[in-house]
Amino acid sequence: MGQGRFITFEGIDGCGKTTQLRILAEALRTAGREVVETVEPGGTETGRQIRKILLDPANTAIHPRTELLLYFASRAQNVEEVIRPAIHAGKLVLCDRFTDSTLAYQGAGRGLDSETVHDLDRVACRGLKPDRTVLIDIDIETSMARAKKRNQRTGPDESRIDAEGAAFHTSVRQRYLELAADESGRFVVIDGRAPVETVAERILEALAADV
Ligand code: TYD
């Protein structure tokens, strides 16, 4: 049995983390590792229902504290139902976003204080912390250009958070970089503007000792 591990992927919208998470999961499965992929918000049936409320652009009345509690409600369910059992079974869990997203988006983006976010994290995750976190960093112009391209391809699909402006996303990115600097042992920061294959190689290299 492998050793249970918990690795999260973070970054602003359009950074490519979802693609990179899939590439890593496939590479590790090919190498014989048991991998569980999950996502926040979502990852469980309950979480998917909460996700719909959170991302629906029609929900203009959601208060920032309500939003915060809903993200943690989804996370509590994911931790209990998917993440912790998989880690205990010796699997490698790859999670698309986790509490660092809340610190960046609700903390820096919405201006909620990080102590409140940490308090809720203790309630929802009961001490579970990622072993490693991959932060895929891109600048705001690249993020916006990729969102525009995606909308041209698939039609407008902006979620409530995607619709926020450049200032919001700039403070989210800034907070991510601060979090990474504060916990440089847990975070690996990868330049997301490089070609997909190059980013994938760098991630695999950086995580070699952990996967
Ligand atoms: P998603 O469509 O998954 O975006 P992405 O593909 O960029 O990950 O939507 C998730 C959105 O929710 C994203 O805009 C970030 C936001 N979010 C928060 O604001 N707080 C959180 O705690 C989490 C997990 C996500």
CSV table of C-alpha atoms and ligand atoms in Angstrom, one decimal:
chain,number,residue,atom,x,y,z
A,1,MET,CA,0.0,0.0,0.0
A,2,GLY,CA,1.3,3.5,-0.9
A,3,GLN,CA,1.5,6.2,1.7
A,4,GLY,CA,-1.6,8.5,1.9
A,5,ARG,CA,-0.9,12.0,0.7
A,6,PHE,CA,-2.9,15.1,0.2
A,7,ILE,CA,-1.9,17.5,-2.6
A,8,THR,CA,-3.8,20.6,-3.6
A,9,PHE,CA,-3.7,22.8,-6.8
A,10,GLU,CA,-4.3,26.5,-6.5
A,11,GLY,CA,-4.2,29.6,-8.7
A,12,ILE,CA,-6.4,32.3,-10.2
A,13,ASP,CA,-9.0,31.5,-12.9
A,14,GLY,CA,-7.5,30.4,-16.2
A,15,CYS,CA,-4.1,29.4,-14.7
A,16,GLY,CA,-4.4,25.8,-16.0
A,17,LYS,CA,-4.5,24.0,-12.7
A,18,THR,CA,-7.4,21.7,-13.7
A,19,THR,CA,-5.6,20.5,-16.8
A,20,GLN,CA,-2.4,20.0,-14.8
A,21,LEU,CA,-4.1,18.1,-12.1
A,22,ARG,CA,-5.5,15.7,-14.7
A,23,ILE,CA,-2.1,15.3,-16.4
A,24,LEU,CA,-0.4,14.5,-13.0
A,25,ALA,CA,-3.2,12.1,-12.0
A,26,GLU,CA,-2.8,10.2,-15.3
A,27,ALA,CA,1.0,10.1,-15.1
A,28,LEU,CA,0.9,8.7,-11.5
A,29,ARG,CA,-1.8,6.1,-12.4
A,30,THR,CA,0.4,4.9,-15.2
A,31,ALA,CA,3.2,4.6,-12.7
A,32,GLY,CA,0.9,2.4,-10.6
A,33,ARG,CA,-0.2,4.8,-7.9
A,34,GLU,CA,-3.8,4.9,-6.7
A,35,VAL,CA,-5.0,8.5,-7.2
A,36,VAL,CA,-8.2,10.1,-6.2
A,37,GLU,CA,-9.2,13.4,-7.9
A,38,THR,CA,-11.6,15.8,-6.2
A,39,VAL,CA,-12.6,19.4,-6.5
A,40,GLU,CA,-13.7,22.4,-4.4
A,41,PRO,CA,-16.5,23.4,-4.3
A,42,GLY,CA,-18.0,20.1,-5.2
A,43,GLY,CA,-16.4,16.7,-5.0
A,44,THR,CA,-19.5,15.0,-3.4
A,45,GLU,CA,-23.2,15.0,-4.3
A,46,THR,CA,-23.9,17.5,-1.4
A,47,GLY,CA,-20.9,19.6,-2.6
A,48,ARG,CA,-22.2,19.7,-6.2
A,49,GLN,CA,-25.5,21.1,-5.0
A,50,ILE,CA,-23.7,23.7,-2.9
A,51,ARG,CA,-21.5,24.5,-5.9
A,52,LYS,CA,-24.5,25.4,-8.0
A,53,ILE,CA,-25.7,28.0,-5.5
A,54,LEU,CA,-22.2,29.5,-5.2
A,55,LEU,CA,-21.5,29.8,-8.9
A,56,ASP,CA,-24.9,30.8,-10.2
A,57,PRO,CA,-24.6,34.4,-11.5
A,58,ALA,CA,-28.3,34.9,-10.7
A,59,ASN,CA,-27.5,34.7,-6.9
A,60,THR,CA,-26.6,38.3,-6.6
A,61,ALA,CA,-27.8,38.6,-3.0
A,62,ILE,CA,-25.4,36.1,-1.4
A,63,HIS,CA,-23.6,37.9,1.5
A,64,PRO,CA,-19.8,37.4,1.7
A,65,ARG,CA,-20.2,35.5,5.0
A,66,THR,CA,-22.9,33.3,3.5
A,67,GLU,CA,-20.5,32.6,0.6
A,68,LEU,CA,-17.7,31.8,3.1
A,69,LEU,CA,-19.8,29.3,5.0
A,70,LEU,CA,-21.0,27.6,1.8
A,71,TYR,CA,-17.5,27.0,0.6
A,72,PHE,CA,-16.7,25.5,4.0
A,73,ALA,CA,-19.9,23.4,4.0
A,74,SER,CA,-18.8,21.9,0.7
A,75,ARG,CA,-15.3,21.3,2.1
A,76,ALA,CA,-16.5,19.6,5.3
A,77,GLN,CA,-18.4,17.1,3.3
A,78,ASN,CA,-15.5,16.5,0.9
A,79,VAL,CA,-13.1,16.0,3.8
A,80,GLU,CA,-15.4,13.4,5.6
A,81,GLU,CA,-16.7,11.6,2.5
A,82,VAL,CA,-13.8,11.5,0.1
A,83,ILE,CA,-10.5,13.0,1.2
A,84,ARG,CA,-9.8,11.6,4.7
A,85,PRO,CA,-11.0,8.0,3.9
A,86,ALA,CA,-8.8,8.0,0.7
A,87,ILE,CA,-5.7,9.2,2.7
A,88,HIS,CA,-6.3,6.6,5.3
A,89,ALA,CA,-6.5,3.9,2.6
A,90,GLY,CA,-3.0,5.0,1.5
A,91,LYS,CA,-4.1,6.8,-1.7
A,92,LEU,CA,-2.9,10.0,-3.2
A,93,VAL,CA,-5.6,12.7,-3.2
A,94,LEU,CA,-5.3,15.5,-5.7
A,95,CYS,CA,-7.7,18.3,-4.9
A,96,ASP,CA,-8.5,21.2,-7.3
A,97,ARG,CA,-8.6,24.1,-4.8
A,98,PHE,CA,-8.9,24.0,-1.0
A,99,THR,CA,-8.6,26.4,1.9
A,100,ASP,CA,-5.9,28.5,0.3
A,101,SER,CA,-8.6,29.5,-2.3
A,102,THR,CA,-10.8,30.7,0.5
A,103,LEU,CA,-8.0,32.7,2.1
A,104,ALA,CA,-7.3,34.3,-1.3
A,105,TYR,CA,-10.8,34.8,-2.7
A,106,GLN,CA,-12.9,35.4,0.4
A,107,GLY,CA,-10.0,36.8,2.5
A,108,ALA,CA,-8.2,39.1,0.0
A,109,GLY,CA,-10.9,39.3,-2.7
A,110,ARG,CA,-13.9,39.9,-0.5
A,111,GLY,CA,-12.0,41.5,2.4
A,112,LEU,CA,-13.0,38.9,5.2
A,113,ASP,CA,-10.3,38.6,7.9
A,114,SER,CA,-8.1,35.5,7.6
A,115,GLU,CA,-8.6,34.6,11.3
A,116,THR,CA,-12.2,33.9,10.6
A,117,VAL,CA,-11.2,31.7,7.6
A,118,HIS,CA,-8.7,29.8,9.8
A,119,ASP,CA,-11.4,29.3,12.5
A,120,LEU,CA,-13.8,27.8,10.0
A,121,ASP,CA,-11.0,25.7,8.5
A,122,ARG,CA,-10.6,24.1,12.0
A,123,VAL,CA,-14.3,23.3,12.2
A,124,ALA,CA,-14.6,22.0,8.6
A,125,CYS,CA,-11.3,20.2,8.1
A,126,ARG,CA,-10.5,19.2,11.7
A,127,GLY,CA,-6.8,19.6,11.3
A,128,LEU,CA,-6.4,18.2,7.8
A,129,LYS,CA,-3.9,20.2,5.9
A,130,PRO,CA,-2.4,19.6,2.4
A,131,ASP,CA,1.0,18.0,2.4
A,132,ARG,CA,2.0,20.0,-0.7
A,133,THR,CA,0.3,22.7,-2.6
A,134,VAL,CA,1.0,23.5,-6.3
A,135,LEU,CA,0.4,27.2,-7.0
A,136,ILE,CA,0.2,27.9,-10.7
A,137,ASP,CA,0.9,31.6,-11.1
A,138,ILE,CA,-0.1,33.7,-14.1
A,139,ASP,CA,-0.5,37.4,-14.5
A,140,ILE,CA,-4.0,39.0,-14.6
A,141,GLU,CA,-3.7,39.9,-18.3
A,142,THR,CA,-3.1,36.2,-19.2
A,143,SER,CA,-6.0,35.2,-16.9
A,144,MET,CA,-8.4,37.6,-18.6
A,145,ALA,CA,-7.3,36.7,-22.1
A,146,ARG,CA,-7.8,33.0,-21.4
A,147,ALA,CA,-11.2,33.6,-19.9
A,148,LYS,CA,-12.2,35.6,-23.0
A,149,LYS,CA,-10.9,32.9,-25.3
A,150,ARG,CA,-12.8,30.2,-23.4
A,151,ASN,CA,-16.0,32.3,-23.6
A,152,GLN,CA,-15.6,32.7,-27.4
A,153,ARG,CA,-15.2,29.0,-27.7
A,154,THR,CA,-18.0,27.8,-25.5
A,155,GLY,CA,-20.2,30.8,-25.1
A,156,PRO,CA,-20.3,33.0,-22.1
A,157,ASP,CA,-20.1,30.9,-18.9
A,158,GLU,CA,-18.9,33.4,-16.4
A,159,SER,CA,-19.6,32.3,-12.9
A,160,ARG,CA,-20.3,34.8,-10.1
A,161,ILE,CA,-16.6,35.0,-9.2
A,162,ASP,CA,-15.3,35.0,-12.8
A,163,ALA,CA,-17.4,38.1,-13.3
A,164,GLU,CA,-15.3,40.1,-10.8
A,165,GLY,CA,-13.0,42.7,-12.2
A,166,ALA,CA,-9.2,43.0,-12.5
A,167,ALA,CA,-8.7,44.6,-9.1
A,168,PHE,CA,-10.4,41.6,-7.4
A,169,HIS,CA,-8.2,39.1,-9.2
A,170,THR,CA,-5.1,41.1,-8.6
A,171,SER,CA,-5.6,41.0,-4.9
A,172,VAL,CA,-6.4,37.2,-5.1
A,173,ARG,CA,-3.1,36.6,-6.9
A,174,GLN,CA,-1.2,38.8,-4.5
A,175,ARG,CA,-2.6,36.9,-1.5
A,176,TYR,CA,-1.7,33.5,-3.1
A,177,LEU,CA,1.9,34.7,-3.6
A,178,GLU,CA,2.0,35.8,0.1
A,179,LEU,CA,0.7,32.5,1.3
A,180,ALA,CA,3.3,30.7,-0.8
A,181,ALA,CA,6.1,32.9,0.6
A,182,ASP,CA,4.9,32.3,4.2
A,183,GLU,CA,4.8,28.5,3.8
A,184,SER,CA,7.5,27.8,1.3
A,185,GLY,CA,8.0,24.2,2.4
A,186,ARG,CA,4.4,23.3,1.5
A,187,PHE,CA,4.0,25.4,-1.6
A,188,VAL,CA,5.6,25.0,-5.0
A,189,VAL,CA,5.1,28.0,-7.3
A,190,ILE,CA,5.1,27.3,-11.0
A,191,ASP,CA,5.0,29.8,-13.9
A,192,GLY,CA,1.7,29.0,-15.7
A,193,ARG,CA,2.6,30.8,-18.8
A,194,ALA,CA,5.0,28.1,-20.0
A,195,PRO,CA,3.7,25.5,-22.5
A,196,VAL,CA,1.4,22.9,-20.9
A,197,GLU,CA,4.0,20.0,-21.2
A,198,THR,CA,6.7,22.2,-19.6
A,199,VAL,CA,4.4,23.1,-16.7
A,200,ALA,CA,3.5,19.4,-16.2
A,201,GLU,CA,7.2,18.4,-16.2
A,202,ARG,CA,8.0,21.1,-13.6
A,203,ILE,CA,5.2,19.9,-11.3
A,204,LEU,CA,6.3,16.3,-11.5
A,205,GLU,CA,9.9,17.3,-10.8
A,206,ALA,CA,8.8,19.4,-7.8
A,207,LEU,CA,6.6,16.7,-6.3
A,208,ALA,CA,8.9,13.8,-7.0
A,209,ALA,CA,9.7,13.2,-3.3
A,210,ASP,CA,6.0,13.4,-2.3
A,211,VAL,CA,4.1,11.2,-4.8
B,1,TYD,P1,-14.4,26.9,-11.1
B,1,TYD,O1,-15.3,26.9,-12.2
B,1,TYD,O2,-14.0,25.6,-10.5
B,1,TYD,O3,-13.2,27.8,-11.4
B,1,TYD,P2,-11.7,27.3,-11.7
B,1,TYD,O4,-11.8,26.4,-12.9
B,1,TYD,O5,-11.0,28.6,-12.0
B,1,TYD,O6,-11.2,26.6,-10.5
B,1,TYD,O7,-15.1,27.7,-9.9
B,1,TYD,C1,-14.6,27.9,-8.7
B,1,TYD,C2,-14.7,29.3,-8.3
B,1,TYD,O8,-14.9,29.4,-6.9
B,1,TYD,C3,-13.5,30.1,-8.6
B,1,TYD,O9,-13.8,31.3,-9.2
B,1,TYD,C4,-12.8,30.4,-7.3
B,1,TYD,C5,-14.0,30.3,-6.3
B,1,TYD,N1,-13.7,29.9,-5.0
B,1,TYD,C6,-13.8,30.7,-3.9
B,1,TYD,O10,-14.1,31.9,-4.1
B,1,TYD,N2,-13.5,30.3,-2.7
B,1,TYD,C7,-13.2,29.0,-2.4
B,1,TYD,O11,-12.9,28.6,-1.2
B,1,TYD,C8,-13.1,28.1,-3.5
B,1,TYD,C9,-12.8,26.6,-3.3
B,1,TYD,C10,-13.4,28.5,-4.8
